[in-house]
Amino acid sequence: MARRIPIRNLYYLLCYAWDVLDERDDTLVTEMEGLSHVELLAKVLAVSVQRLWKRGLDRGYRTVADDVRSPRGQIDIPRMISRQLEPIGLAACRFDDLGHDVLHNQILATTARRLVRLPKLDAALRDAMIAIDRTLAEVATIPVRSSTFSQVQLHGRLRRYRLPIHVCELVHDQLIVDEVRGDVQFRDYVEDDKRMAKLFEDFVRNFYRRELAGWSVKRDVIDWDLVPLTPGAGQYLPKMQTDISLRGHGRTVIIDTKFYKEAFASRFDSDKLRPGHLYQLTAYLQNLAAANGGSDDDAAGVLLYPEVQPLPTLSYQYKRHRVTATGIDLTQDWKVIDQRLKDIVVAA
């Protein structure tokens, strides 16, 4: 973005987006100034692992195959015969071993070991990544893919792993690893429009979920106001789902977040709202009103952009719906951002 988001604001944005606000550490903010975007993630990872270590890293059982002198667990007869273990007093066994070498710890260890290889990482943070490697010395390095993270169930006692696991997921999404030469590069997620669009949407939704008392906040799936005339035609209709639907105090507000470097499309030297954004929002409002039997026929709609340049608030009337296009300046003090997001709903 043309105007750089302060590192402290990026930290708050990530905590809301990942719904880990309870794990936010405001004392860290003073230590973040001057960090790069990847160094912010390394800093949060270092502090998170340190906390986990103090509370006790999670342990779990894994099946181990080993040749031992004192038999335990299940004896592997074919292995004993093929390796001729009995004459030398060994037994091939498979048994469950309780230890730290479990998937969520493997993700933490692997991420730290990858970050150490970044060429421009701050020296103190490099030392912190080395410390994680030593702390998790018994934990294996694993191939980490997008599907790896879906295998970690972050509930119950593992809720305390949510923040560091989210950090690891973002790191691995943005890392480019040359396995032949061992080189590691990091693509800045703030410059990744697709990644930031998702983070911005999740941030706004979770902000309202936490900070707006008396409102329900969710994503609505809206039925199309279309009657299929061809048999089976209904299954070809695309899914219509809002980014954010707010309901409370007798009102409905639909917010569509748009993380664009430019909110306007220039045409003939004149700035115009992007037509696709307006079409999408008015389609939500029109079909929502029809689907709910008129109860939402005065629902409000908001197009919300992060400001990269001063953006006027533009309001229109569409049937009984108030439609607004506006922005939020993510470079401001966080208290100003907090109040601005609340004011947008009040004014919608």
XYZ file of C-alpha atoms in Angstrom:
348
model
C 0.000 0.000 0.000
C 1.156 3.560 -0.686
C 0.931 4.473 2.994
C 2.683 1.954 5.186
C 0.594 0.399 7.967
C 2.441 0.954 11.274
C 3.810 -2.305 12.632
C 1.789 -1.971 15.860
C -1.436 -1.597 13.853
C -0.537 -4.609 11.741
C -0.078 -6.597 14.959
C -3.533 -5.583 16.225
C -5.062 -6.296 12.808
C -3.604 -9.813 12.798
C -4.802 -10.491 16.357
C -8.360 -9.553 15.382
C -8.207 -11.382 12.037
C -7.065 -14.600 13.728
C -9.483 -14.084 16.643
C -6.668 -14.316 19.199
C -7.159 -10.919 20.823
C -7.021 -12.485 24.289
C -3.430 -13.507 23.548
C -2.404 -10.013 22.456
C 0.556 -8.629 24.404
C 0.448 -4.827 24.520
C 3.880 -4.745 26.177
C 5.311 -6.043 22.894
C 4.171 -2.981 20.958
C 7.057 -0.806 22.168
C 9.504 -3.492 21.006
C 8.028 -3.688 17.497
C 8.997 -0.319 16.060
C 11.485 -0.724 13.246
C 10.742 -4.398 12.638
C 10.010 -5.624 9.134
C 6.788 -7.506 8.467
C 8.483 -10.903 8.650
C 10.377 -9.844 11.784
C 7.035 -9.027 13.417
C 5.989 -12.638 12.851
C 9.324 -13.931 14.164
C 8.975 -11.757 17.273
C 5.459 -13.002 18.015
C 6.561 -16.596 17.417
C 9.517 -16.219 19.804
C 7.391 -14.759 22.602
C 4.617 -17.324 22.050
C 6.971 -20.322 22.225
C 8.607 -18.891 25.341
C 5.181 -18.693 26.997
C 4.294 -22.211 25.911
C 7.563 -23.481 27.368
C 6.886 -21.801 30.707
C 3.351 -23.219 30.871
C 4.485 -26.594 29.601
C 4.659 -27.588 25.960
C 1.940 -29.977 24.931
C 2.864 -33.646 24.704
C 1.266 -36.533 22.906
C 1.691 -40.185 22.082
C 3.279 -41.385 18.859
C 4.042 -44.903 17.707
C 7.761 -45.705 17.787
C 9.506 -48.680 16.168
C 12.775 -49.550 17.919
C 15.098 -52.431 18.719
C 15.317 -52.706 22.519
C 16.760 -55.099 25.108
C 13.679 -54.971 27.339
C 10.599 -55.824 25.243
C 7.708 -53.367 25.440
C 4.528 -52.820 23.487
C 3.978 -55.029 20.448
C 6.770 -57.322 19.254
C 7.405 -57.186 15.502
C 8.231 -60.845 14.697
C 8.957 -60.395 10.951
C 11.361 -57.547 11.744
C 13.124 -59.638 14.426
C 13.638 -62.483 11.972
C 14.776 -60.315 9.048
C 17.247 -58.397 11.204
C 18.332 -61.482 13.212
C 17.889 -59.614 16.482
C 17.240 -62.509 18.883
C 20.832 -63.887 18.888
C 22.162 -60.458 19.936
C 19.586 -60.027 22.691
C 17.360 -57.410 21.038
C 13.623 -57.330 20.387
C 11.931 -55.386 17.584
C 9.073 -53.536 19.239
C 6.391 -51.018 18.369
C 5.152 -48.947 21.285
C 3.499 -45.632 22.112
C 5.904 -43.003 23.416
C 4.811 -39.822 25.242
C 6.803 -36.786 24.146
C 6.863 -33.327 22.579
C 7.326 -34.609 19.020
C 3.728 -33.962 17.965
C 2.349 -32.104 14.953
C 1.741 -28.668 16.517
C 5.237 -28.589 18.023
C 6.694 -29.850 14.737
C 5.099 -26.874 12.958
C 6.652 -24.439 15.462
C 10.088 -26.056 15.217
C 10.051 -26.259 11.421
C 8.996 -22.612 11.104
C 11.776 -21.394 13.406
C 14.341 -23.455 11.476
C 13.145 -21.931 8.216
C 13.201 -18.366 9.570
C 16.810 -18.779 10.749
C 17.785 -19.159 7.089
C 16.352 -15.782 6.053
C 19.314 -13.603 5.030
C 18.064 -10.272 6.430
C 16.559 -11.364 9.750
C 17.454 -9.179 12.740
C 20.357 -10.715 14.705
C 18.442 -10.821 18.000
C 15.495 -12.515 16.314
C 17.821 -14.977 14.607
C 19.140 -15.884 18.061
C 15.526 -16.270 19.251
C 14.809 -18.693 16.390
C 17.946 -20.667 17.287
C 16.698 -20.772 20.890
C 13.388 -22.265 19.685
C 15.336 -24.859 17.711
C 17.256 -25.838 20.842
C 14.142 -25.825 23.026
C 12.454 -28.161 20.544
C 15.558 -30.218 19.798
C 13.663 -33.517 20.167
C 10.971 -32.327 17.741
C 11.288 -33.333 14.097
C 11.393 -31.023 11.095
C 8.525 -31.876 8.750
C 7.351 -30.885 5.260
C 4.774 -28.148 5.895
C 1.972 -27.642 3.389
C -1.312 -25.743 3.515
C -3.105 -28.987 4.390
C -0.819 -29.489 7.405
C -2.533 -26.722 9.351
C -6.011 -28.170 8.904
C -4.823 -31.263 10.779
C -4.207 -29.281 13.990
C -7.315 -29.077 16.192
C -6.890 -25.829 18.141
C -9.451 -26.347 20.887
C -9.345 -27.318 24.535
C -5.820 -27.302 25.899
C -4.454 -26.452 22.437
C -6.207 -23.068 22.292
C -3.001 -21.554 23.661
C -1.325 -22.640 20.407
C -3.680 -20.617 18.200
C -1.553 -17.480 17.865
C 1.782 -19.169 17.094
C 0.149 -21.649 14.696
C -1.519 -18.790 12.792
C 1.863 -17.047 12.636
C 3.459 -20.215 11.263
C 0.735 -20.601 8.649
C 1.267 -17.063 7.367
C 5.052 -17.552 7.346
C 4.836 -20.772 5.334
C 2.323 -19.279 2.901
C 4.824 -16.532 2.084
C 8.112 -18.463 2.174
C 9.894 -19.499 -1.006
C 12.337 -22.316 -0.245
C 14.990 -23.581 -2.641
C 15.471 -27.093 -1.282
C 18.517 -27.692 -3.522
C 20.553 -24.652 -2.482
C 18.866 -24.187 0.890
C 17.962 -20.560 0.160
C 14.874 -19.051 1.779
C 13.055 -15.909 0.650
C 9.995 -14.222 2.133
C 7.268 -12.605 0.051
C 5.864 -9.657 1.992
C 2.264 -10.525 2.874
C 1.321 -6.828 3.116
C 2.107 -6.552 -0.608
C 0.068 -9.689 -1.351
C -3.359 -8.274 -2.238
C -5.150 -11.626 -2.052
C -3.693 -12.441 1.374
C -4.365 -8.946 2.753
C -7.921 -8.949 1.383
C -8.674 -12.049 3.479
C -6.923 -10.645 6.567
C -8.730 -7.299 6.196
C -12.127 -8.996 5.876
C -11.484 -11.260 8.876
C -10.193 -8.317 10.907
C -13.299 -6.203 10.296
C -15.683 -9.101 10.960
C -13.991 -10.148 14.205
C -13.653 -6.535 15.330
C -17.409 -6.068 15.090
C -18.036 -9.464 16.684
C -16.007 -8.433 19.719
C -16.647 -4.720 19.968
C -20.306 -4.179 18.963
C -22.565 -5.019 21.887
C -26.100 -6.072 20.988
C -25.271 -7.015 17.387
C -25.012 -10.432 15.774
C -22.137 -10.680 13.306
C -21.785 -13.418 10.692
C -21.530 -14.230 6.998
C -24.944 -14.608 5.358
C -25.683 -17.001 2.507
C -28.400 -15.253 0.496
C -30.857 -17.073 -1.744
C -31.157 -15.770 -5.273
C -34.515 -14.185 -6.096
C -34.743 -16.433 -9.140
C -37.163 -19.256 -9.909
C -35.537 -22.028 -11.998
C -37.556 -22.711 -15.140
C -35.240 -25.413 -16.452
C -35.117 -28.687 -14.458
C -31.972 -28.708 -12.337
C -31.103 -25.092 -13.178
C -30.957 -24.124 -9.495
C -27.762 -26.083 -8.907
C -25.906 -23.861 -11.382
C -26.562 -20.657 -9.448
C -23.384 -19.376 -7.778
C -23.208 -19.081 -4.010
C -24.065 -15.592 -2.794
C -22.362 -14.931 0.556
C -21.731 -11.650 2.310
C -18.418 -10.696 3.884
C -20.107 -9.331 6.995
C -23.776 -9.180 8.023
C -24.639 -7.156 11.117
C -28.032 -7.390 12.800
C -29.022 -5.507 15.901
C -31.157 -2.710 17.310
C -33.766 -3.347 14.605
C -31.282 -2.832 11.772
C -29.391 -4.882 9.197
C -26.080 -3.686 7.755
C -24.209 -5.571 5.018
C -20.496 -4.711 4.779
C -18.437 -5.714 1.772
C -14.710 -5.245 2.393
C -12.461 -4.416 -0.543
C -8.692 -4.433 -0.091
C -7.656 -2.490 -3.177
C -4.687 -0.206 -3.723
C -7.113 2.110 -5.524
C -10.751 2.359 -4.451
C -11.631 4.276 -7.607
C -11.290 3.274 -11.236
C -10.031 6.142 -13.391
C -11.963 6.712 -16.599
C -11.437 9.697 -18.883
C -9.351 11.419 -16.157
C -12.239 11.100 -13.710
C -12.387 8.891 -10.613
C -15.354 6.528 -10.449
C -16.398 3.843 -7.991
C -15.650 0.407 -9.363
C -18.901 -0.782 -10.998
C -18.377 -4.429 -10.038
C -18.279 -3.486 -6.359
C -21.562 -1.582 -6.579
C -23.241 -4.352 -8.603
C -22.226 -6.920 -5.997
C -23.429 -4.909 -3.004
C -26.764 -3.951 -4.572
C -27.294 -7.604 -5.587
C -26.841 -8.597 -1.938
C -29.376 -6.008 -0.799
C -31.942 -6.783 -3.494
C -31.866 -10.553 -3.002
C -31.700 -10.270 0.801
C -34.857 -8.163 0.853
C -36.694 -10.681 -1.333
C -35.444 -13.714 0.611
C -36.557 -12.445 4.010
C -40.088 -11.485 3.061
C -39.484 -7.764 3.270
C -37.938 -7.712 6.756
C -34.638 -6.548 5.246
C -36.053 -4.267 2.559
C -34.356 -1.293 4.252
C -31.037 -3.012 5.033
C -28.018 -0.758 4.623
C -24.963 -1.606 2.555
C -21.365 -0.448 3.011
C -18.363 -0.789 0.713
C -15.369 -0.535 3.033
C -11.870 0.144 1.720
C -8.543 0.629 3.485
C -7.463 4.166 2.648
C -4.260 4.542 0.685
C -5.235 8.109 -0.145
C -7.928 10.396 1.313
C -11.247 8.795 0.392
C -14.545 10.684 0.619
C -17.577 9.026 2.188
C -20.155 8.635 -0.572
C -23.783 7.765 0.250
C -26.636 6.870 -2.101
C -30.254 5.720 -1.932
C -31.106 2.445 -3.677
C -34.839 1.755 -3.309
C -35.177 1.710 0.510
C -31.527 0.867 1.067
C -28.819 3.335 2.052
C -25.594 2.469 0.210
C -22.283 3.928 1.384
C -18.727 3.720 0.073
C -16.131 4.742 2.625
C -12.643 4.029 3.892
C -10.674 3.303 7.036
C -7.191 4.783 7.445
C -5.050 1.996 8.913
C -2.133 4.372 9.529
C -3.934 6.232 12.313
C -3.700 5.655 16.054
C -5.531 2.433 16.929
C -8.058 4.235 19.132
C -9.049 6.340 16.116
C -9.426 3.199 13.973
C -11.540 1.584 16.702
C -13.921 4.550 16.882
C -14.048 4.959 13.101
C -15.194 1.361 12.580
C -17.954 1.828 15.151
C -19.041 5.135 13.597
C -19.365 3.496 10.165
C -22.088 1.164 11.472
C -23.905 3.967 13.288
C -23.942 6.129 10.148
C -24.870 3.329 7.717
